[in-house]
Short mmCIF file of C-alpha atoms in Angstrom, two decimals:
data_model
loop_
_atom_site.label_atom_id
_atom_site.label_comp_id
_atom_site.label_asym_id
_atom_site.label_seq_id
_atom_site.Cartn_x
_atom_site.Cartn_y
_atom_site.Cartn_z
CA MET A 925 -7.67 -18.54 104.44
CA ARG A 926 -10.30 -20.59 106.22
CA ARG A 927 -10.09 -24.32 105.62
CA GLY A 928 -12.38 -27.26 106.26
CA TRP A 929 -15.76 -26.62 107.85
CA ARG A 930 -14.73 -23.09 108.89
CA ARG A 931 -14.78 -22.14 105.22
CA TRP A 932 -18.55 -22.62 105.13
CA VAL A 933 -19.63 -22.22 108.76
CA ASN A 934 -18.87 -18.63 109.65
CA THR A 935 -20.75 -15.52 110.76
CA VAL A 936 -21.49 -14.28 107.23
CA ASN A 937 -22.83 -17.56 105.90
CA VAL A 938 -24.86 -18.36 109.01
CA SER A 939 -26.38 -14.87 109.01
CA ALA A 940 -27.23 -15.18 105.31
CA VAL A 941 -28.96 -18.52 105.86
CA VAL A 942 -30.96 -17.19 108.82
CA ILE A 943 -32.09 -14.12 106.85
CA ALA A 944 -33.01 -16.29 103.85
CA VAL A 945 -35.09 -18.65 106.00
CA VAL A 946 -36.86 -15.82 107.83
CA THR A 947 -37.66 -14.16 104.49
CA ALA A 948 -38.66 -17.31 102.62
CA LEU A 949 -40.86 -18.89 105.29
CA PRO A 950 -43.75 -16.39 105.04
CA LEU A 951 -43.60 -16.60 101.23
CA TYR A 952 -43.69 -20.37 101.38
CA TRP A 953 -46.68 -20.30 103.72
CA LEU A 954 -48.43 -17.78 101.46
CA VAL A 955 -48.01 -19.92 98.34
CA THR A 956 -48.90 -23.27 99.89
CA THR A 957 -51.96 -21.88 101.68
CA SER A 958 -53.30 -20.36 98.47
CA PHE A 959 -53.74 -23.88 97.06
CA LYS A 960 -55.60 -25.24 100.11
CA PRO A 961 -59.40 -25.37 100.44
CA SER A 962 -60.96 -23.27 103.18
CA SER A 963 -61.63 -26.31 105.37
CA GLU A 964 -57.96 -27.29 105.34
CA ILE A 965 -56.80 -23.73 106.11
CA ALA A 966 -58.91 -23.78 109.29
CA GLN A 967 -57.39 -27.05 110.53
CA SER A 968 -55.38 -27.09 113.74
CA PRO A 969 -52.53 -27.86 113.68
CA PRO A 970 -52.05 -26.54 110.13
CA THR A 971 -50.57 -28.70 107.39
CA ALA A 972 -47.21 -27.83 105.87
CA PHE A 973 -48.30 -29.02 102.40
CA PRO A 974 -51.73 -28.92 100.72
CA VAL A 975 -53.44 -32.25 101.35
CA THR A 976 -56.13 -31.33 98.84
CA PHE A 977 -54.66 -29.27 96.01
CA THR A 978 -57.14 -26.81 94.47
CA LEU A 979 -57.19 -23.80 92.15
CA ASP A 980 -60.68 -22.71 93.19
CA ASN A 981 -59.30 -19.94 95.37
CA PHE A 982 -57.79 -18.20 92.35
CA VAL A 983 -60.94 -18.71 90.29
CA VAL A 984 -63.16 -17.20 92.98
CA ALA A 985 -60.74 -14.31 93.58
CA PHE A 986 -60.82 -13.29 89.92
CA ARG A 987 -64.49 -14.09 89.29
CA ASP A 988 -66.26 -12.83 92.40
CA ASN A 989 -63.92 -10.17 93.80
CA ALA A 990 -62.89 -8.13 90.72
CA LEU A 991 -59.24 -9.07 91.19
CA GLY A 992 -58.65 -8.73 87.45
CA GLN A 993 -59.85 -5.11 87.48
CA TYR A 994 -57.66 -4.33 90.47
CA MET A 995 -54.60 -5.76 88.71
CA VAL A 996 -55.31 -3.76 85.55
CA ASN A 997 -55.59 -0.58 87.62
CA SER A 998 -52.33 -1.34 89.42
CA ILE A 999 -50.55 -2.03 86.12
CA VAL A 1000 -51.73 1.26 84.60
CA VAL A 1001 -50.73 3.28 87.66
CA ALA A 1002 -47.41 1.52 88.31
CA VAL A 1003 -46.24 1.49 84.68
CA SER A 1004 -47.22 5.13 84.10
CA THR A 1005 -45.49 6.22 87.30
CA THR A 1006 -42.36 4.25 86.43
CA VAL A 1007 -42.07 5.69 82.92
CA ILE A 1008 -42.48 9.29 84.13
CA VAL A 1009 -40.05 8.82 87.03
CA LEU A 1010 -37.43 7.21 84.77
CA ALA A 1011 -37.58 10.07 82.27
CA LEU A 1012 -37.38 12.83 84.89
CA ALA A 1013 -34.83 11.05 87.09
CA PHE A 1014 -32.48 10.38 84.17
CA LEU A 1015 -32.46 14.01 83.03
CA ALA A 1016 -32.19 15.41 86.55
CA GLY A 1017 -29.51 12.89 87.53
CA TYR A 1018 -27.50 13.72 84.42
CA ALA A 1019 -27.65 17.43 85.19
CA LEU A 1020 -26.67 16.92 88.85
CA ALA A 1021 -23.83 14.58 87.88
CA GLY A 1022 -22.24 17.34 85.77
CA ARG A 1023 -20.09 20.17 87.01
CA TRP A 1024 -22.13 23.10 85.73
CA ILE A 1025 -24.77 23.27 88.51
CA ARG A 1026 -24.03 25.19 91.69
CA GLY A 1027 -25.36 24.01 95.02
CA ARG A 1028 -25.41 20.34 94.04
CA THR A 1029 -24.66 19.27 97.59
CA ALA A 1030 -27.63 21.21 98.96
CA ILE A 1031 -29.88 19.83 96.23
CA MET A 1032 -28.81 16.24 96.88
CA THR A 1033 -29.24 16.69 100.64
CA SER A 1034 -32.74 18.03 100.08
CA LEU A 1035 -33.57 15.09 97.80
CA LEU A 1036 -32.33 12.63 100.42
CA MET A 1037 -34.51 14.28 103.07
CA LEU A 1038 -37.55 14.25 100.76
CA SER A 1039 -37.04 10.57 99.92
CA VAL A 1040 -37.67 9.60 103.56
CA PHE A 1041 -40.52 12.07 104.14
CA PRO A 1042 -43.63 10.18 105.36
CA ALA A 1043 -46.61 10.36 103.03
CA ILE A 1044 -49.08 10.29 105.92
CA ALA A 1045 -47.86 13.74 107.02
CA VAL A 1046 -49.31 15.36 103.88
CA LEU A 1047 -52.18 12.97 103.23
CA THR A 1048 -54.94 15.39 104.30
CA PRO A 1049 -53.74 18.40 102.27
CA LEU A 1050 -53.16 16.12 99.28
CA TYR A 1051 -56.71 14.82 99.53
CA LEU A 1052 -58.13 18.35 99.68
CA LEU A 1053 -55.98 19.42 96.74
CA GLU A 1054 -57.04 16.46 94.62
CA ARG A 1055 -60.68 17.02 95.53
CA ASN A 1056 -60.48 20.64 94.40
CA LEU A 1057 -58.74 19.60 91.16
CA GLY A 1058 -61.22 16.80 90.47
CA LEU A 1059 -58.55 14.09 90.55
CA LEU A 1060 -60.24 11.76 93.04
CA ASN A 1061 -61.23 8.36 91.62
CA SER A 1062 -58.92 8.63 88.64
CA TYR A 1063 -55.57 7.29 87.47
CA PRO A 1064 -53.82 10.71 87.56
CA GLY A 1065 -54.97 11.08 91.16
CA LEU A 1066 -52.50 8.33 92.09
CA ILE A 1067 -49.87 8.77 89.38
CA VAL A 1068 -49.08 12.39 90.24
CA PRO A 1069 -48.39 11.85 93.99
CA TYR A 1070 -46.58 8.58 93.28
CA VAL A 1071 -44.23 10.41 90.90
CA ALA A 1072 -43.66 13.14 93.48
CA PHE A 1073 -42.78 10.71 96.28
CA ASN A 1074 -40.63 8.34 94.19
CA LEU A 1075 -38.71 10.96 92.22
CA PRO A 1076 -36.25 12.14 94.94
CA PHE A 1077 -34.88 8.64 95.57
CA ALA A 1078 -34.78 7.95 91.82
CA VAL A 1079 -32.79 11.14 91.14
CA TRP A 1080 -30.38 10.23 93.92
CA ILE A 1081 -29.72 6.79 92.46
CA MET A 1082 -29.38 8.06 88.87
CA ARG A 1083 -27.05 10.88 89.84
CA ASN A 1084 -24.75 8.53 91.74
CA TYR A 1085 -24.72 6.06 88.86
CA LEU A 1086 -24.12 8.66 86.14
CA GLN A 1087 -21.19 10.08 88.10
CA GLY A 1088 -19.39 6.82 87.39
CA ILE A 1089 -19.48 7.41 83.61
CA PRO A 1090 -16.16 9.03 82.54
CA SER A 1091 -16.47 12.58 81.23
CA THR A 1092 -14.05 11.69 78.42
CA ILE A 1093 -16.86 9.77 76.73
CA GLU A 1094 -18.93 12.94 76.45
CA GLU A 1095 -15.92 14.89 75.26
CA ALA A 1096 -15.23 12.31 72.55
CA SER A 1097 -18.86 12.49 71.45
CA GLU A 1098 -18.65 16.29 71.19
CA ILE A 1099 -15.45 16.05 69.16
CA ASP A 1100 -17.27 13.73 66.75
CA GLY A 1101 -19.84 16.48 66.22
CA ALA A 1102 -22.73 15.19 68.34
CA GLY A 1103 -24.92 17.78 70.00
CA ALA A 1104 -25.96 17.79 73.65
CA TRP A 1105 -29.20 15.84 73.15
CA ARG A 1106 -27.54 13.39 70.75
CA THR A 1107 -24.84 12.72 73.34
CA VAL A 1108 -27.37 12.21 76.12
CA LEU A 1109 -29.71 9.93 74.16
CA SER A 1110 -27.21 7.97 72.03
CA VAL A 1111 -24.20 7.72 74.36
CA ILE A 1112 -25.15 8.29 78.00
CA LEU A 1113 -28.58 6.65 77.98
CA PRO A 1114 -27.38 3.18 76.81
CA MET A 1115 -24.62 3.24 79.41
CA ALA A 1116 -27.10 4.13 82.16
CA LYS A 1117 -29.29 1.03 81.70
CA PRO A 1118 -28.30 -0.68 85.00
CA GLY A 1119 -29.17 2.46 86.94
CA LEU A 1120 -32.44 2.85 85.03
CA PHE A 1121 -33.38 -0.77 85.73
CA THR A 1122 -32.69 -0.25 89.43
CA VAL A 1123 -34.83 2.88 89.59
CA GLY A 1124 -37.56 1.25 87.49
CA VAL A 1125 -37.86 -1.83 89.67
CA PHE A 1126 -37.92 0.16 92.91
CA THR A 1127 -40.45 2.65 91.54
CA PHE A 1128 -42.70 -0.05 90.11
CA THR A 1129 -42.60 -2.02 93.37
CA ALA A 1130 -43.38 1.04 95.49
CA SER A 1131 -46.28 2.07 93.23
CA TRP A 1132 -47.62 -1.48 92.99
CA SER A 1133 -47.71 -2.05 96.75
CA GLU A 1134 -48.65 1.45 98.00
CA PHE A 1135 -51.79 1.32 100.14
CA LEU A 1136 -52.47 4.52 102.08
CA MET A 1137 -52.91 6.99 99.23
CA ALA A 1138 -54.67 4.41 97.06
CA LEU A 1139 -57.20 3.81 99.84
CA THR A 1140 -57.72 7.54 100.45
CA PHE A 1141 -57.92 8.93 96.92
CA ASN A 1142 -59.84 6.18 95.08
CA SER A 1143 -63.05 4.84 96.56
CA GLU A 1144 -64.59 3.36 93.40
CA ASN A 1145 -63.93 -0.23 92.35
CA SER A 1146 -63.14 0.84 88.80
CA PHE A 1147 -60.02 2.69 90.02
CA ARG A 1148 -58.94 0.72 93.10
CA THR A 1149 -55.50 -0.87 93.01
CA ILE A 1150 -54.72 -4.40 94.09
CA PRO A 1151 -53.55 -3.74 97.72
CA VAL A 1152 -56.79 -1.92 98.51
CA GLY A 1153 -58.87 -4.47 96.63
CA ILE A 1154 -57.41 -7.37 98.60
CA ALA A 1155 -57.95 -5.53 101.89
CA LEU A 1156 -61.64 -5.15 101.03
CA PHE A 1157 -62.21 -8.83 100.21
CA GLY A 1158 -63.76 -9.51 103.59
CA THR A 1159 -67.17 -8.47 104.86
CA GLN A 1160 -68.47 -7.57 108.29
CA PHE A 1161 -69.06 -11.22 109.23
CA THR A 1162 -66.67 -13.26 107.05
CA VAL A 1163 -63.00 -13.14 106.06
CA PRO A 1164 -62.25 -15.29 102.95
CA PHE A 1165 -58.71 -16.26 103.86
CA ALA A 1166 -58.38 -18.68 100.96
CA GLN A 1167 -59.18 -16.00 98.37
CA ILE A 1168 -56.98 -13.45 100.16
CA PHE A 1169 -54.00 -15.82 100.02
CA ALA A 1170 -54.64 -16.55 96.34
CA ALA A 1171 -54.97 -12.86 95.49
CA SER A 1172 -51.77 -12.09 97.39
CA VAL A 1173 -49.89 -14.69 95.37
CA ALA A 1174 -51.24 -13.22 92.13
CA ALA A 1175 -50.17 -9.75 93.27
CA THR A 1176 -46.66 -10.95 94.13
CA VAL A 1177 -45.96 -12.63 90.78
CA PRO A 1178 -45.15 -9.43 88.77
CA ILE A 1179 -42.69 -8.25 91.41
CA VAL A 1180 -40.95 -11.64 91.52
CA ILE A 1181 -40.64 -11.68 87.73
CA LEU A 1182 -39.14 -8.19 87.68
CA VAL A 1183 -36.57 -8.99 90.34
CA LEU A 1184 -35.54 -12.28 88.71
CA VAL A 1185 -35.22 -10.78 85.23
CA PHE A 1186 -33.32 -7.63 86.24
CA ARG A 1187 -31.49 -8.87 89.35
CA ARG A 1188 -27.99 -8.33 87.90
CA SER A 1189 -28.81 -4.83 86.72
CA ILE A 1190 -30.33 -3.98 90.12
CA VAL A 1191 -27.18 -5.10 91.96
CA SER A 1192 -24.98 -3.21 89.50
CA GLY A 1193 -26.99 -0.01 89.85
CA LEU A 1194 -27.09 -0.14 93.64
CA THR A 1195 -23.39 -0.97 93.94
CA SER A 1196 -22.40 1.91 91.69
CA GLY A 1197 -24.62 4.28 93.66
CA ALA A 1198 -23.11 3.14 96.93
CA VAL A 1199 -19.53 3.61 95.73
CA LYS A 1200 -19.99 6.91 93.92
CA GLY A 1201 -22.43 8.52 96.36
#
């Protein structure tokens, strides 16, 4: 047992503090700069705190740059993608966690390989396919590929989590007279909530922040998501840094809320997946 100062000053704690500082510093700079006027942002050396506190950056971002429309589009796409991925990943993970499917190892290996497959490698054929199907500049044009790219990782997480549920629970449910669907929906589904929360947060975050496909498939303002909208704030001669910082803060808020609300479930789901995988 470490005693005295060695209990607190060790490799693990020092590394954790360094990582926390490196991660938190850009977020701190993002938030504080969003409340500064443009003249103060351009000062050299920069100020650590806003000397003149203002909310005009947020007002201009929503009023003059269609930030509200971009956020609505992102919410529709991210929520729809998350719901579809959760439904498919839960059913597929439940099937792969059972013992009645042959070739589960090959399937899981293929899913793991697909989960790290770069989207840019198939961007051109996807664009041509969506153009031929008339899906460009539409919500399904983003939801369908987002589901396809997020589903392998989601199935992997759900399968690993559902493997940790004892099979005796299903057997007891069958003895009580419950059918297969009743067992899945009334018994297994409530027990799988931590895994579902983990998959949901990761899927929502990935869909919310995805840029490449959103830029390629949707070129109309009425369907652009928030990462693309923020990137197009500037013009050929000006870059409104104040509005960009404010819009970035607004875009970060939903992700922060999700992580803070479901942080325990996320840790539980990831830990179970790591142990049972």
